[in-house]
Amino acid sequence: MRSTSTDNFYFDDNATHAIGAAFDEACSSLSQPATADTARELIARRIIEAAKTGQRDQARGPQVLEPSSTTDRRQPLA
C-alpha cells in the first residue's frame, strides 16, 4: 500500500483518493472555476487540514469554502 506525505503526515491510498475527489468537487462548486494557483492552494490546504482530523467524506469538500471553516480547522467538516 502506498502512502502520501504532507508535512510528515501520511495518507493511505483511500484517503488520498478521497482528498483528490473532495478537491475536485470543491473547485467545481465555485461560481467561477478556481484557475488561480492561490485559490487552488487554499482549497487544497483546507481539505488536507480536514483530512488530518479524520474527515474522509468527499461530498463535504465544498464546505471548506464556507467562512465558518476557517474559524477552527481542528474540527471535522460537519
PDB file of N, CA and C in Angstrom:
ATOM      1  N   MET A   1       0.831  -1.170   0.000  1.00  0.00           N
ATOM      2  CA  MET A   1       0.000   0.000   0.000  1.00  0.00           C
ATOM      3  C   MET A   1       0.882   1.243   0.000  1.00  0.00           C
ATOM      4  N   ARG A   2       0.577   2.158  -0.885  1.00  0.00           N
ATOM      5  CA  ARG A   2       1.328   3.409  -0.951  1.00  0.00           C
ATOM      6  C   ARG A   2       0.767   4.405   0.054  1.00  0.00           C
ATOM      7  N   SER A   3       1.587   5.369   0.387  1.00  0.00           N
ATOM      8  CA  SER A   3       1.112   6.455   1.243  1.00  0.00           C
ATOM      9  C   SER A   3       1.654   7.769   0.701  1.00  0.00           C
ATOM     10  N   THR A   4       0.930   8.826   0.969  1.00  0.00           N
ATOM     11  CA  THR A   4       1.318  10.158   0.534  1.00  0.00           C
ATOM     12  C   THR A   4       1.573  11.007   1.767  1.00  0.00           C
ATOM     13  N   SER A   5       2.674  11.758   1.739  1.00  0.00           N
ATOM     14  CA  SER A   5       3.042  12.566   2.901  1.00  0.00           C
ATOM     15  C   SER A   5       2.790  14.039   2.645  1.00  0.00           C
ATOM     16  N   THR A   6       2.351  14.716   3.666  1.00  0.00           N
ATOM     17  CA  THR A   6       2.270  16.161   3.645  1.00  0.00           C
ATOM     18  C   THR A   6       2.707  16.651   5.014  1.00  0.00           C
ATOM     19  N   ASP A   7       3.882  17.257   5.062  1.00  0.00           N
ATOM     20  CA  ASP A   7       4.440  17.744   6.329  1.00  0.00           C
ATOM     21  C   ASP A   7       4.500  16.641   7.382  1.00  0.00           C
ATOM     22  N   ASN A   8       5.073  15.515   7.019  1.00  0.00           N
ATOM     23  CA  ASN A   8       5.233  14.378   7.926  1.00  0.00           C
ATOM     24  C   ASN A   8       3.917  13.779   8.397  1.00  0.00           C
ATOM     25  N   PHE A   9       2.852  13.979   7.656  1.00  0.00           N
ATOM     26  CA  PHE A   9       1.555  13.380   7.933  1.00  0.00           C
ATOM     27  C   PHE A   9       1.239  12.520   6.730  1.00  0.00           C
ATOM     28  N   TYR A  10       0.969  11.238   6.934  1.00  0.00           N
ATOM     29  CA  TYR A  10       0.816  10.313   5.822  1.00  0.00           C
ATOM     30  C   TYR A  10      -0.632   9.900   5.624  1.00  0.00           C
ATOM     31  N   PHE A  11      -1.043   9.810   4.354  1.00  0.00           N
ATOM     32  CA  PHE A  11      -2.374   9.350   3.982  1.00  0.00           C
ATOM     33  C   PHE A  11      -2.228   8.078   3.155  1.00  0.00           C
ATOM     34  N   ASP A  12      -3.105   7.107   3.393  1.00  0.00           N
ATOM     35  CA  ASP A  12      -3.088   5.892   2.588  1.00  0.00           C
ATOM     36  C   ASP A  12      -3.777   6.170   1.245  1.00  0.00           C
ATOM     37  N   ASP A  13      -3.815   5.152   0.383  1.00  0.00           N
ATOM     38  CA  ASP A  13      -4.385   5.331  -0.954  1.00  0.00           C
ATOM     39  C   ASP A  13      -5.846   5.775  -0.908  1.00  0.00           C
ATOM     40  N   ASN A  14      -6.636   5.170  -0.019  1.00  0.00           N
ATOM     41  CA  ASN A  14      -8.054   5.527   0.070  1.00  0.00           C
ATOM     42  C   ASN A  14      -8.233   6.976   0.499  1.00  0.00           C
ATOM     43  N   ALA A  15      -7.460   7.404   1.474  1.00  0.00           N
ATOM     44  CA  ALA A  15      -7.553   8.790   1.937  1.00  0.00           C
ATOM     45  C   ALA A  15      -7.106   9.752   0.838  1.00  0.00           C
ATOM     46  N   THR A  16      -6.035   9.396   0.138  1.00  0.00           N
ATOM     47  CA  THR A  16      -5.539  10.245  -0.947  1.00  0.00           C
ATOM     48  C   THR A  16      -6.593  10.390  -2.037  1.00  0.00           C
ATOM     49  N   HIS A  17      -7.278   9.295  -2.352  1.00  0.00           N
ATOM     50  CA  HIS A  17      -8.350   9.339  -3.351  1.00  0.00           C
ATOM     51  C   HIS A  17      -9.485  10.254  -2.877  1.00  0.00           C
ATOM     52  N   ALA A  18      -9.887  10.119  -1.614  1.00  0.00           N
ATOM     53  CA  ALA A  18     -10.965  10.949  -1.069  1.00  0.00           C
ATOM     54  C   ALA A  18     -10.575  12.428  -1.067  1.00  0.00           C
ATOM     55  N   ILE A  19      -9.325  12.713  -0.731  1.00  0.00           N
ATOM     56  CA  ILE A  19      -8.837  14.095  -0.726  1.00  0.00           C
ATOM     57  C   ILE A  19      -8.894  14.673  -2.141  1.00  0.00           C
ATOM     58  N   GLY A  20      -8.439  13.900  -3.114  1.00  0.00           N
ATOM     59  CA  GLY A  20      -8.468  14.357  -4.506  1.00  0.00           C
ATOM     60  C   GLY A  20      -9.877  14.604  -5.006  1.00  0.00           C
ATOM     61  N   ALA A  21     -10.793  13.689  -4.660  1.00  0.00           N
ATOM     62  CA  ALA A  21     -12.185  13.843  -5.080  1.00  0.00           C
ATOM     63  C   ALA A  21     -12.823  15.063  -4.416  1.00  0.00           C
ATOM     64  N   ALA A  22     -12.526  15.279  -3.135  1.00  0.00           N
ATOM     65  CA  ALA A  22     -13.065  16.447  -2.429  1.00  0.00           C
ATOM     66  C   ALA A  22     -12.528  17.738  -3.044  1.00  0.00           C
ATOM     67  N   PHE A  23     -11.246  17.728  -3.406  1.00  0.00           N
ATOM     68  CA  PHE A  23     -10.632  18.895  -4.043  1.00  0.00           C
ATOM     69  C   PHE A  23     -11.323  19.196  -5.372  1.00  0.00           C
ATOM     70  N   ASP A  24     -11.513  18.170  -6.197  1.00  0.00           N
ATOM     71  CA  ASP A  24     -12.176  18.362  -7.486  1.00  0.00           C
ATOM     72  C   ASP A  24     -13.594  18.889  -7.304  1.00  0.00           C
ATOM     73  N   GLU A  25     -14.318  18.317  -6.335  1.00  0.00           N
ATOM     74  CA  GLU A  25     -15.692  18.743  -6.070  1.00  0.00           C
ATOM     75  C   GLU A  25     -15.733  20.189  -5.585  1.00  0.00           C
ATOM     76  N   ALA A  26     -14.833  20.551  -4.684  1.00  0.00           N
ATOM     77  CA  ALA A  26     -14.801  21.922  -4.165  1.00  0.00           C
ATOM     78  C   ALA A  26     -14.492  22.918  -5.277  1.00  0.00           C
ATOM     79  N   CYS A  27     -13.531  22.598  -6.119  1.00  0.00           N
ATOM     80  CA  CYS A  27     -13.173  23.506  -7.218  1.00  0.00           C
ATOM     81  C   CYS A  27     -14.320  23.648  -8.213  1.00  0.00           C
ATOM     82  N   SER A  28     -15.014  22.545  -8.501  1.00  0.00           N
ATOM     83  CA  SER A  28     -16.098  22.605  -9.480  1.00  0.00           C
ATOM     84  C   SER A  28     -17.345  23.287  -8.919  1.00  0.00           C
ATOM     85  N   SER A  29     -17.448  23.403  -7.590  1.00  0.00           N
ATOM     86  CA  SER A  29     -18.622  24.041  -6.999  1.00  0.00           C
ATOM     87  C   SER A  29     -18.524  25.564  -6.988  1.00  0.00           C
ATOM     88  N   LEU A  30     -17.370  26.102  -7.327  1.00  0.00           N
ATOM     89  CA  LEU A  30     -17.198  27.556  -7.349  1.00  0.00           C
ATOM     90  C   LEU A  30     -17.983  28.161  -8.503  1.00  0.00           C
ATOM     91  N   SER A  31     -18.478  29.397  -8.312  1.00  0.00           N
ATOM     92  CA  SER A  31     -19.218  30.051  -9.390  1.00  0.00           C
ATOM     93  C   SER A  31     -18.307  30.313 -10.585  1.00  0.00           C
ATOM     94  N   GLN A  32     -17.032  30.551 -10.298  1.00  0.00           N
ATOM     95  CA  GLN A  32     -16.025  30.673 -11.347  1.00  0.00           C
ATOM     96  C   GLN A  32     -14.966  29.623 -11.051  1.00  0.00           C
ATOM     97  N   PRO A  33     -14.521  28.914 -12.062  1.00  0.00           N
ATOM     98  CA  PRO A  33     -13.523  27.868 -11.812  1.00  0.00           C
ATOM     99  C   PRO A  33     -12.284  28.410 -11.100  1.00  0.00           C
ATOM    100  N   ALA A  34     -11.764  27.606 -10.195  1.00  0.00           N
ATOM    101  CA  ALA A  34     -10.557  28.007  -9.448  1.00  0.00           C
ATOM    102  C   ALA A  34      -9.335  27.753 -10.317  1.00  0.00           C
ATOM    103  N   THR A  35      -9.013  28.729 -11.138  1.00  0.00           N
ATOM    104  CA  THR A  35      -7.864  28.565 -12.014  1.00  0.00           C
ATOM    105  C   THR A  35      -6.615  29.199 -11.428  1.00  0.00           C
ATOM    106  N   ALA A  36      -6.795  30.130 -10.530  1.00  0.00           N
ATOM    107  CA  ALA A  36      -5.637  30.778  -9.914  1.00  0.00           C
ATOM    108  C   ALA A  36      -4.968  29.807  -8.954  1.00  0.00           C
ATOM    109  N   ASP A  37      -3.660  29.757  -9.026  1.00  0.00           N
ATOM    110  CA  ASP A  37      -2.911  28.846  -8.163  1.00  0.00           C
ATOM    111  C   ASP A  37      -3.179  29.101  -6.688  1.00  0.00           C
ATOM    112  N   THR A  38      -3.308  30.362  -6.304  1.00  0.00           N
ATOM    113  CA  THR A  38      -3.519  30.666  -4.886  1.00  0.00           C
ATOM    114  C   THR A  38      -4.868  30.148  -4.397  1.00  0.00           C
ATOM    115  N   ALA A  39      -5.900  30.247  -5.223  1.00  0.00           N
ATOM    116  CA  ALA A  39      -7.218  29.738  -4.836  1.00  0.00           C
ATOM    117  C   ALA A  39      -7.183  28.226  -4.702  1.00  0.00           C
ATOM    118  N   ARG A  40      -6.567  27.560  -5.665  1.00  0.00           N
ATOM    119  CA  ARG A  40      -6.486  26.103  -5.620  1.00  0.00           C
ATOM    120  C   ARG A  40      -5.644  25.646  -4.428  1.00  0.00           C
ATOM    121  N   GLU A  41      -4.594  26.383  -4.109  1.00  0.00           N
ATOM    122  CA  GLU A  41      -3.753  26.025  -2.969  1.00  0.00           C
ATOM    123  C   GLU A  41      -4.522  26.173  -1.657  1.00  0.00           C
ATOM    124  N   LEU A  42      -5.308  27.230  -1.534  1.00  0.00           N
ATOM    125  CA  LEU A  42      -6.105  27.433  -0.329  1.00  0.00           C
ATOM    126  C   LEU A  42      -7.119  26.301  -0.156  1.00  0.00           C
ATOM    127  N   ILE A  43      -7.783  25.933  -1.234  1.00  0.00           N
ATOM    128  CA  ILE A  43      -8.742  24.827  -1.186  1.00  0.00           C
ATOM    129  C   ILE A  43      -8.037  23.550  -0.755  1.00  0.00           C
ATOM    130  N   ALA A  44      -6.900  23.270  -1.357  1.00  0.00           N
ATOM    131  CA  ALA A  44      -6.154  22.053  -1.021  1.00  0.00           C
ATOM    132  C   ALA A  44      -5.734  22.049   0.443  1.00  0.00           C
ATOM    133  N   ARG A  45      -5.235  23.168   0.924  1.00  0.00           N
ATOM    134  CA  ARG A  45      -4.797  23.242   2.329  1.00  0.00           C
ATOM    135  C   ARG A  45      -5.949  22.972   3.288  1.00  0.00           C
ATOM    136  N   ARG A  46      -7.105  23.551   3.002  1.00  0.00           N
ATOM    137  CA  ARG A  46      -8.261  23.348   3.886  1.00  0.00           C
ATOM    138  C   ARG A  46      -8.727  21.894   3.865  1.00  0.00           C
ATOM    139  N   ILE A  47      -8.731  21.284   2.702  1.00  0.00           N
ATOM    140  CA  ILE A  47      -9.146  19.884   2.609  1.00  0.00           C
ATOM    141  C   ILE A  47      -8.147  18.988   3.328  1.00  0.00           C
ATOM    142  N   ILE A  48      -6.868  19.249   3.166  1.00  0.00           N
ATOM    143  CA  ILE A  48      -5.847  18.444   3.848  1.00  0.00           C
ATOM    144  C   ILE A  48      -5.968  18.603   5.359  1.00  0.00           C
ATOM    145  N   GLU A  49      -6.212  19.815   5.837  1.00  0.00           N
ATOM    146  CA  GLU A  49      -6.396  20.023   7.278  1.00  0.00           C
ATOM    147  C   GLU A  49      -7.586  19.215   7.788  1.00  0.00           C
ATOM    148  N   ALA A  50      -8.679  19.202   7.027  1.00  0.00           N
ATOM    149  CA  ALA A  50      -9.849  18.412   7.429  1.00  0.00           C
ATOM    150  C   ALA A  50      -9.515  16.923   7.425  1.00  0.00           C
ATOM    151  N   ALA A  51      -8.759  16.482   6.428  1.00  0.00           N
ATOM    152  CA  ALA A  51      -8.380  15.068   6.347  1.00  0.00           C
ATOM    153  C   ALA A  51      -7.488  14.663   7.513  1.00  0.00           C
ATOM    154  N   LYS A  52      -6.657  15.572   7.976  1.00  0.00           N
ATOM    155  CA  LYS A  52      -5.791  15.275   9.117  1.00  0.00           C
ATOM    156  C   LYS A  52      -6.596  15.008  10.387  1.00  0.00           C
ATOM    157  N   THR A  53      -7.813  15.559  10.465  1.00  0.00           N
ATOM    158  CA  THR A  53      -8.667  15.326  11.629  1.00  0.00           C
ATOM    159  C   THR A  53      -9.486  14.055  11.481  1.00  0.00           C
ATOM    160  N   GLY A  54      -9.347  13.385  10.330  1.00  0.00           N
ATOM    161  CA  GLY A  54     -10.069  12.139  10.115  1.00  0.00           C
ATOM    162  C   GLY A  54     -11.232  12.245   9.157  1.00  0.00           C
ATOM    163  N   GLN A  55     -11.520  13.426   8.645  1.00  0.00           N
ATOM    164  CA  GLN A  55     -12.623  13.614   7.713  1.00  0.00           C
ATOM    165  C   GLN A  55     -12.305  12.918   6.398  1.00  0.00           C
ATOM    166  N   ARG A  56     -13.208  12.050   5.953  1.00  0.00           N
ATOM    167  CA  ARG A  56     -12.998  11.338   4.695  1.00  0.00           C
ATOM    168  C   ARG A  56     -14.196  11.424   3.757  1.00  0.00           C
ATOM    169  N   ASP A  57     -15.205  12.204   4.098  1.00  0.00           N
ATOM    170  CA  ASP A  57     -16.407  12.320   3.279  1.00  0.00           C
ATOM    171  C   ASP A  57     -16.148  13.325   2.167  1.00  0.00           C
ATOM    172  N   GLN A  58     -15.867  12.816   0.971  1.00  0.00           N
ATOM    173  CA  GLN A  58     -15.503  13.703  -0.130  1.00  0.00           C
ATOM    174  C   GLN A  58     -16.653  14.615  -0.536  1.00  0.00           C
ATOM    175  N   ALA A  59     -17.881  14.253  -0.234  1.00  0.00           N
ATOM    176  CA  ALA A  59     -19.020  15.105  -0.575  1.00  0.00           C
ATOM    177  C   ALA A  59     -19.015  16.391   0.240  1.00  0.00           C
ATOM    178  N   ARG A  60     -18.273  16.415   1.333  1.00  0.00           N
ATOM    179  CA  ARG A  60     -18.200  17.611   2.164  1.00  0.00           C
ATOM    180  C   ARG A  60     -17.073  18.542   1.727  1.00  0.00           C
ATOM    181  N   GLY A  61     -16.384  18.201   0.686  1.00  0.00           N
ATOM    182  CA  GLY A  61     -15.289  19.034   0.193  1.00  0.00           C
ATOM    183  C   GLY A  61     -15.659  20.481  -0.044  1.00  0.00           C
ATOM    184  N   PRO A  62     -16.808  20.743  -0.699  1.00  0.00           N
ATOM    185  CA  PRO A  62     -17.167  22.144  -0.936  1.00  0.00           C
ATOM    186  C   PRO A  62     -17.372  22.951   0.341  1.00  0.00           C
ATOM    187  N   GLN A  63     -17.620  22.297   1.463  1.00  0.00           N
ATOM    188  CA  GLN A  63     -17.840  23.027   2.713  1.00  0.00           C
ATOM    189  C   GLN A  63     -16.581  23.746   3.188  1.00  0.00           C
ATOM    190  N   VAL A  64     -15.424  23.356   2.693  1.00  0.00           N
ATOM    191  CA  VAL A  64     -14.201  24.057   3.105  1.00  0.00           C
ATOM    192  C   VAL A  64     -14.190  25.489   2.594  1.00  0.00           C
ATOM    193  N   LEU A  65     -15.068  25.803   1.666  1.00  0.00           N
ATOM    194  CA  LEU A  65     -15.128  27.144   1.112  1.00  0.00           C
ATOM    195  C   LEU A  65     -16.000  28.072   1.945  1.00  0.00           C
ATOM    196  N   GLU A  66     -16.743  27.521   2.916  1.00  0.00           N
ATOM    197  CA  GLU A  66     -17.613  28.334   3.753  1.00  0.00           C
ATOM    198  C   GLU A  66     -16.786  29.113   4.767  1.00  0.00           C
ATOM    199  N   PRO A  67     -17.189  30.337   5.079  1.00  0.00           N
ATOM    200  CA  PRO A  67     -16.423  31.150   6.030  1.00  0.00           C
ATOM    201  C   PRO A  67     -16.208  30.473   7.379  1.00  0.00           C
ATOM    202  N   SER A  68     -17.176  29.711   7.863  1.00  0.00           N
ATOM    203  CA  SER A  68     -17.040  29.075   9.173  1.00  0.00           C
ATOM    204  C   SER A  68     -15.935  28.041   9.194  1.00  0.00           C
ATOM    205  N   SER A  69     -15.536  27.555   8.048  1.00  0.00           N
ATOM    206  CA  SER A  69     -14.497  26.527   8.016  1.00  0.00           C
ATOM    207  C   SER A  69     -13.122  27.091   8.352  1.00  0.00           C
ATOM    208  N   THR A  70     -12.987  28.396   8.340  1.00  0.00           N
ATOM    209  CA  THR A  70     -11.688  28.983   8.659  1.00  0.00           C
ATOM    210  C   THR A  70     -11.546  29.320  10.135  1.00  0.00           C
ATOM    211  N   THR A  71     -12.637  29.237  10.893  1.00  0.00           N
ATOM    212  CA  THR A  71     -12.563  29.627  12.295  1.00  0.00           C
ATOM    213  C   THR A  71     -11.863  28.585  13.150  1.00  0.00           C
ATOM    214  N   ASP A  72     -12.118  27.314  12.931  1.00  0.00           N
ATOM    215  CA  ASP A  72     -11.475  26.277  13.725  1.00  0.00           C
ATOM    216  C   ASP A  72     -11.229  25.074  12.832  1.00  0.00           C
ATOM    217  N   ARG A  73     -10.062  24.989  12.288  1.00  0.00           N
ATOM    218  CA  ARG A  73      -9.747  23.917  11.348  1.00  0.00           C
ATOM    219  C   ARG A  73      -9.488  22.584  12.034  1.00  0.00           C
ATOM    220  N   ARG A  74      -9.475  22.566  13.358  1.00  0.00           N
ATOM    221  CA  ARG A  74      -9.239  21.308  14.055  1.00  0.00           C
ATOM    222  C   ARG A  74     -10.483  20.438  14.070  1.00  0.00           C
ATOM    223  N   GLN A  75     -11.642  21.012  13.761  1.00  0.00           N
ATOM    224  CA  GLN A  75     -12.887  20.268  13.796  1.00  0.00           C
ATOM    225  C   GLN A  75     -13.162  19.654  12.428  1.00  0.00           C
ATOM    226  N   PRO A  76     -13.705  18.419  12.402  1.00  0.00           N
ATOM    227  CA  PRO A  76     -14.082  17.821  11.117  1.00  0.00           C
ATOM    228  C   PRO A  76     -15.180  18.647  10.456  1.00  0.00           C
ATOM    229  N   LEU A  77     -15.239  18.594   9.155  1.00  0.00           N
ATOM    230  CA  LEU A  77     -16.308  19.280   8.446  1.00  0.00           C
ATOM    231  C   LEU A  77     -17.625  18.640   8.829  1.00  0.00           C
ATOM    232  N   ALA A  78     -18.624  19.417   9.108  1.00  0.00           N
ATOM    233  CA  ALA A  78     -19.923  18.871   9.516  1.00  0.00           C
ATOM    234  C   ALA A  78     -21.041  19.572   8.801  1.00  0.00           C
TER     235      ALA A  78
END
